[in-house]
Coordinates of C-alpha atoms in Angstrom, one line a residue:
Chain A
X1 CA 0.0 0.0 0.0
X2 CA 1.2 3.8 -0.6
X3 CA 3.5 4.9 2.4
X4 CA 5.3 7.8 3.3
X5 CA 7.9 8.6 6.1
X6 CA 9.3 11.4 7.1
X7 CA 12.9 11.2 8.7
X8 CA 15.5 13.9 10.0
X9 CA 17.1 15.7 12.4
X10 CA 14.8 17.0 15.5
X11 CA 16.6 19.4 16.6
X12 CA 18.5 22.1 14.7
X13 CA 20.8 25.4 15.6
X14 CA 19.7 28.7 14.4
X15 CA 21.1 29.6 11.2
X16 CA 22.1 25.9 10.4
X17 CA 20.5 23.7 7.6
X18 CA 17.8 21.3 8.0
X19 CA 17.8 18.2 5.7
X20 CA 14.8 15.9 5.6
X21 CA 14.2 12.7 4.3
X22 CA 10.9 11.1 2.6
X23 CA 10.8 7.5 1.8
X24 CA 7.8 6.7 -0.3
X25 CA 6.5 2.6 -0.7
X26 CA 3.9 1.8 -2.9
X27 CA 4.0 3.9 -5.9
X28 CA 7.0 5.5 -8.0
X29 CA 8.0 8.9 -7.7
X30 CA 7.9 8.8 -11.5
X31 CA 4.1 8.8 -11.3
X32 CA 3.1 11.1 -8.4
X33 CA 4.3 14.4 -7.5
X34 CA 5.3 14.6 -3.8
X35 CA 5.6 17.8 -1.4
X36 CA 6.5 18.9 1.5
X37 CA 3.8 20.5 3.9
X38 CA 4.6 22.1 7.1
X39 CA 3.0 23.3 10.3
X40 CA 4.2 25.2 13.4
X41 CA 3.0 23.9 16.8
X42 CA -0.6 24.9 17.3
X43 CA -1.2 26.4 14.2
X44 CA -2.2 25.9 10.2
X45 CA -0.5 24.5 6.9
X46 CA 2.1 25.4 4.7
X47 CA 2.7 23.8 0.9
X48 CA 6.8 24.7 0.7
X49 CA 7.4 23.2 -2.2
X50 CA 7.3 19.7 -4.8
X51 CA 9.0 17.6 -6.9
X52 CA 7.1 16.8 -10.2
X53 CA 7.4 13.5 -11.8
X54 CA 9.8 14.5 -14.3
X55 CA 12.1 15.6 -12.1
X56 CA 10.9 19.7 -11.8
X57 CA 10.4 21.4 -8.7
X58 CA 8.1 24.4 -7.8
X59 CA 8.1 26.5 -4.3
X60 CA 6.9 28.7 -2.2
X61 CA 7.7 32.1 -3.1
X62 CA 8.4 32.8 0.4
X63 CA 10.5 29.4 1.2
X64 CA 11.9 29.6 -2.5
X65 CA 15.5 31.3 -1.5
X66 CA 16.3 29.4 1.0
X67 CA 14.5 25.6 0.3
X68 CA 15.6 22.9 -2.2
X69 CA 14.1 19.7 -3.2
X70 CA 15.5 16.9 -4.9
X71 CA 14.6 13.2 -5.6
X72 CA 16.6 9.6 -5.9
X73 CA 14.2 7.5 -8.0
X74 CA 16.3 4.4 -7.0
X75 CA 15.5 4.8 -3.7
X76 CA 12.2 6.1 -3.6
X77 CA 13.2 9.1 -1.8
X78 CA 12.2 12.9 -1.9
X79 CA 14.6 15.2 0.3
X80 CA 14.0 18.3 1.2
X81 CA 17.2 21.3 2.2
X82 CA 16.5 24.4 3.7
X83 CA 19.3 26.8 5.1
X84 CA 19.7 29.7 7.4
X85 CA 16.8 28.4 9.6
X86 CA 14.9 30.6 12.6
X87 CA 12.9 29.9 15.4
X88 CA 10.3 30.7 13.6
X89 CA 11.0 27.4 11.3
X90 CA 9.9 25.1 14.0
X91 CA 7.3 22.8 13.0
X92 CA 5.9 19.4 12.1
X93 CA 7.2 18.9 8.3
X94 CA 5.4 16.4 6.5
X95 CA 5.9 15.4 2.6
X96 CA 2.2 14.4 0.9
X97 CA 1.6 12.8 -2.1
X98 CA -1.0 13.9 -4.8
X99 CA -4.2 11.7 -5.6
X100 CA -3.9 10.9 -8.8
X101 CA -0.9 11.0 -11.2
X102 CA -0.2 13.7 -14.1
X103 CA -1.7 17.0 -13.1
X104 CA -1.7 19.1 -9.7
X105 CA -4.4 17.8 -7.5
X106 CA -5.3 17.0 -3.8
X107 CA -2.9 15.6 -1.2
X108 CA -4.5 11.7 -0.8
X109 CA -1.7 10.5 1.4
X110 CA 0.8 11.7 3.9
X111 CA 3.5 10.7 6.1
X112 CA 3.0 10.8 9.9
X113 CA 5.4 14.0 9.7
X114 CA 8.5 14.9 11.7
X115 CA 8.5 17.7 14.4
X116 CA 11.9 20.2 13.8
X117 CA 12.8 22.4 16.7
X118 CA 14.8 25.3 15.9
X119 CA 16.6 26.0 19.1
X120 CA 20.1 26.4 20.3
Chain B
X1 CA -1.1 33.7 -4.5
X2 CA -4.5 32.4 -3.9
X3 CA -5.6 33.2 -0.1
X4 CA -8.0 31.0 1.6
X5 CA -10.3 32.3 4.5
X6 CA -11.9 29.7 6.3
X7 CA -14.5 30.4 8.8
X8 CA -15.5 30.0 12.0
X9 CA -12.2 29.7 13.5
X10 CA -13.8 27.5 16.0
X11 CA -16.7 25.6 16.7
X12 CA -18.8 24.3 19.4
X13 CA -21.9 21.6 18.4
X14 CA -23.8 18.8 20.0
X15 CA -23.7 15.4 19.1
X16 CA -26.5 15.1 16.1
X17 CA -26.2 18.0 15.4
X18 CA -25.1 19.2 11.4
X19 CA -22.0 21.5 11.1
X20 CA -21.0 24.0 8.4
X21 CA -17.7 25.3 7.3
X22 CA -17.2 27.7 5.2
X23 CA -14.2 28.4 2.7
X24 CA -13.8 31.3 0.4
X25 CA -10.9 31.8 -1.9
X26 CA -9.1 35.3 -3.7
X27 CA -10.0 34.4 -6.9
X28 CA -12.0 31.4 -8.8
X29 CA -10.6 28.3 -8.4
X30 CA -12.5 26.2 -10.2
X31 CA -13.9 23.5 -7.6
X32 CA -10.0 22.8 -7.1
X33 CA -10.6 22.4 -3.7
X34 CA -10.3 19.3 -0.9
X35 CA -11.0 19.6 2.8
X36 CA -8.9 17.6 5.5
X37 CA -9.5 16.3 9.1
X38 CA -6.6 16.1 11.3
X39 CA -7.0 14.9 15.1
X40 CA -4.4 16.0 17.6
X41 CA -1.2 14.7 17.1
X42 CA -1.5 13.1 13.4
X43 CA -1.4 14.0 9.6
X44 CA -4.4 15.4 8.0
X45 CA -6.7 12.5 6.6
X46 CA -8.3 14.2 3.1
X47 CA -12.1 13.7 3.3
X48 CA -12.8 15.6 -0.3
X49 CA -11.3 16.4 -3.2
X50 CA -12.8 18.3 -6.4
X51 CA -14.8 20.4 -3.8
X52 CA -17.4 17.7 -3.7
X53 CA -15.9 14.4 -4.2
X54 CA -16.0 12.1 -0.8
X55 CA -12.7 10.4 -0.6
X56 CA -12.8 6.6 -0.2
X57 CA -13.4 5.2 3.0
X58 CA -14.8 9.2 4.4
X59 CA -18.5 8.6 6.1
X60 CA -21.2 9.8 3.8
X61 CA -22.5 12.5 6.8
X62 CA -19.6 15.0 5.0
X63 CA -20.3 16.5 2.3
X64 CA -18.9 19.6 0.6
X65 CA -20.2 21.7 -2.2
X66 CA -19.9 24.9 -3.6
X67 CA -18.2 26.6 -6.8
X68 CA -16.3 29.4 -7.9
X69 CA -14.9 31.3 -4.8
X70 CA -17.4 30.2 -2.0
X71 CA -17.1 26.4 -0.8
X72 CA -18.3 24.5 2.1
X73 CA -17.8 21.6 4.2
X74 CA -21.3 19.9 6.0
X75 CA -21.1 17.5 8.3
X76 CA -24.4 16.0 9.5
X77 CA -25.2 13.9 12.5
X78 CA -22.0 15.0 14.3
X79 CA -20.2 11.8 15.7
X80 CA -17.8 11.9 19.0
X81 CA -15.2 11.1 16.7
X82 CA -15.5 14.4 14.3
X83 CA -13.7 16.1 17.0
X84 CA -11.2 17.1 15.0
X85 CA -9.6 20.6 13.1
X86 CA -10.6 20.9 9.6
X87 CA -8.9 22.4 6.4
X88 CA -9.7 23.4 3.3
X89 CA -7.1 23.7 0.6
X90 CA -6.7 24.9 -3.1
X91 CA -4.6 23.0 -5.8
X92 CA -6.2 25.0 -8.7
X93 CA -2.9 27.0 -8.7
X94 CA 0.5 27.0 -7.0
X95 CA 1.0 27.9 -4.4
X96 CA -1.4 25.4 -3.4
X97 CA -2.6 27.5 -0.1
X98 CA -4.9 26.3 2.8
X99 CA -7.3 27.6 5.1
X100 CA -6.7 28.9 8.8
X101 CA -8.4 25.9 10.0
X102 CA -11.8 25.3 12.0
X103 CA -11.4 23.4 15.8
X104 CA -14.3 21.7 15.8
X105 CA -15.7 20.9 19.5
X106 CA -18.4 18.7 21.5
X107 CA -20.7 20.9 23.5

């Protein structure tokens, strides 16, 4: 069945660099775009960025500067890089995969998400 | 970017009772829209997609309609386990962009 997992670092130094993991089962990455979604404790959700099937990537314009994401195929694995990160970065990141394959649409699955603290 | 207001904020309601939540977006989206539960401490769970398509597996008391800016989420016969926050969310464009969220509540 289609699985996601987040996996990372939980904690993370001001100004340092997070780097998240997304393992995917169950479909190829080929075939789905994947993103990553986050949420700061207590409050709502945030589409940073995906990874297309062919390989493109699209962000947020506010996240674009400082966020990356890439892709191994052989793996099944999305990862996500984002630098110079704040307090204010501290949330539950989760990567989501769309509903059906080919064009933009809603987020069917997730992972159970990973919480980031931004603290020194 | 398209913004999302979602209203109430919060929500109180009796068991039985039907809920409304509303969502209204910037511009016309084109009944790109889904709504999501999430309970405390898990991932959102998508209960609708295409602004009125119930996912697989979502009890039939949700339902969601609307069109153009103005969408809405119903839930009838509200269940002990709808205790939940809901979302909506707009892929018609990227940024996809979500609602503020609704705490829904037992009285």
């Amino acid at each position: 069945q289609v699985q996601l997992k987040e996996s990372g670092p939980g904690l993370v130094q001001p100004s340092q660099t997070l780097s998240l993991t997304c393992t995917v089962s169950g479909f190829s990455l080929t075939s789905y775009h994947v993103s990553w979604v986050r949420q700061p404790p207590g409050k709502g959700l945030e589409w940073m960025g995906v990874i297309w099937t062919g390989g493109s990537t699209a962000y947020n314009s506010l996240l674009k500067s400082r966020l990356s994401i890439s892709r191994d195929i052989s793996k099944s694995q999305v990862f996500l890089k984002m630098n110079s990160l704040q307090t204010e970065d501290t949330a539950t990141y989760y990567c989501a995969r769309d509903g059906l394959p080919g064009y933009p649409n809603w987020f069917a699955y997730w992972g159970q998400g990973t919480l980031v603290t931004v603290s020194s | 970017d398209i913004q999302m207001t979602q209203s109430p904020a919060s929500l109180s309601a009796s068991l039985g009772e039907t809920v409304t939540i509303e969502c209204r977006a910037s511009e016309d989206i084109y009944n790109g829209l889904a709504w999501y539960q999430q309970k405390p401490g898990k991932s959102p769970q998508l209960l609708i997609y295409n602004a009125n398509s119930l996912h697989t597996g979502v009890p039939s008391r949700f339902s969601g309609s609307g069109s153009g800016t103005q969408y809405s989420l119903k839930i009838n016969s509200l269940q002990s386990e709808d205790v939940a926050s809901y979302f909506c969310q707009q892929y018609y464009d990227y940024p996809y962009t979500f609602g503020a969220g609704t705490k829904l509540e037992l009285k």
